[in-house]
Phi, psi and omega in degrees: 000125179270110185294322182290319183287319188272341185235307186294311183296314176299325179294316179295318180297322180292331180284325187252000179286155180290135176279142179288135180266128178303139184294332185281003178276342185230146177232135180267128179292129180292337186272309186248351178081006179291138175276123186245132178293131190302317183294317178294322179295319178295318179294333179266019176059037176060042172246127183298128179289340184272310186243354179081012179294133180266113179275164177296145183222143182281159177303320181294319176294323179293317180293327178298326178272353183262312186276151179299130177063017182058028183252125176206158179244134180286143176263130183291136180243130178301136181275124180280176177293132180281132176049062183294334183259000184052050186282142176211128170243249174287333177227161172287148180303315178300327178292321176296320179297315180298321179294318179293320178295322179291321182289317186266337185076011180245158180286323185206189189272003178219141178240133179243134183215162175227151181172195181254136175236108185061039181064020176246117180293132180219167166242136182229148176225140182219138178269148180251106183291337179286349177263095180049043178066023181060024187298146184274108174243194182296325180295317179298319175299315178298323182294318180290321177297316179297321179295317180295317179297319179294321178296318179292320180298319183267352182069040183244155174288158178245128176244125183240132176254114183263142174198100189205152174266005179118204182286157180269112187295335181293347179249001171052229184298332179295329175289316180295334179292344179288341178296307176292328179299313181290330176296320177295321179297319178295323179295329175300319179295318181294320179295329178277357179072029182254140180293144174232110184248132181245129173251113183268121181247172184276129344263156172235109189221174172065215184297338176294315177295328183277003180225248192292340183287340182242024181247014183284164171286327177225136178243120177240145179229151172280154184303138174063019178288138175277121183229115185193172170265299173257141184291162181301321181296319179296319181293318179298319180291332182281311185267350179056044177223153178282130182277157179297158179297132179074017182302133178070012172270162188304317183294323178295317180292326177296317180295335182255017170081014180271341181233159177265324182212154166238115189233130175299151183300325181291342179252001188294318182300311180297322179296316180293322178299313181297313183293318182297313181293328177294316180292331178275356181071029180259158177292162179303150182290149176276126182286152177108161182278336184266152176294156180299141181296138177279154178294124180286139178296135181288138179292144179297137180293140181295144179286129180301328180295322179295324179293321180293325180291000000 
């Protein structure tokens, strides 16, 4: 037995060898290929520090950066009938739902919450594109109706973050029926005189764009978000013409009057606070985490007789 070969050398190699780095500590930017440290990326709301590319973000992560102190309460959404059409393609619809729920940890493709944003009470709803492409099914329709009803009940504005590939084909006509349902829900807000603000994120397409995503009082989009009914490839194949550069992207739609603002995610909260308070006729928000200092009571003036004594 060679003591140096079998013991000393392996010991030295173990001390000076490179330690393996866990894969979940780094994320590669899809746009520029930069490796981003997970904690820094999370603190920057999943916006690439190198090129400014906006990555997909879950509703809970979005709400954590939206509400004061990352505190919000979920609004209950009525559960629709599961698999009403008994749809099956390569998999059964319930199996696809279970897989999406296991992957995302969420019940469905939309989350509704209420809380304070810049000390302004609001109701918010956000779609999760990682849940079956954020597709609009009966649950999403129920969620928007529940959000609108809760906003009207509390007298609060509704802010909706859209991210969807369109209607959910597994629910067929029942999915398409959510377009008029959500339109009626938006009309409830307008009749109550409450602001309805839509933030369009990448991508917002199909029946979602043709209904509640384009019915807001104010439309804001994240940079380079794809916003359309039919995708660019489908349009090119239909008209057999080359489309303009950046066609159907947020900046193109802003230039052509379809949007009001294009705002980076890192500036979105401040933008929403300003717009919401303006629509509500409230004064500008006070900056900072602490409430504004109250006027301290003035100390009683000393009695001249006491001074003379």
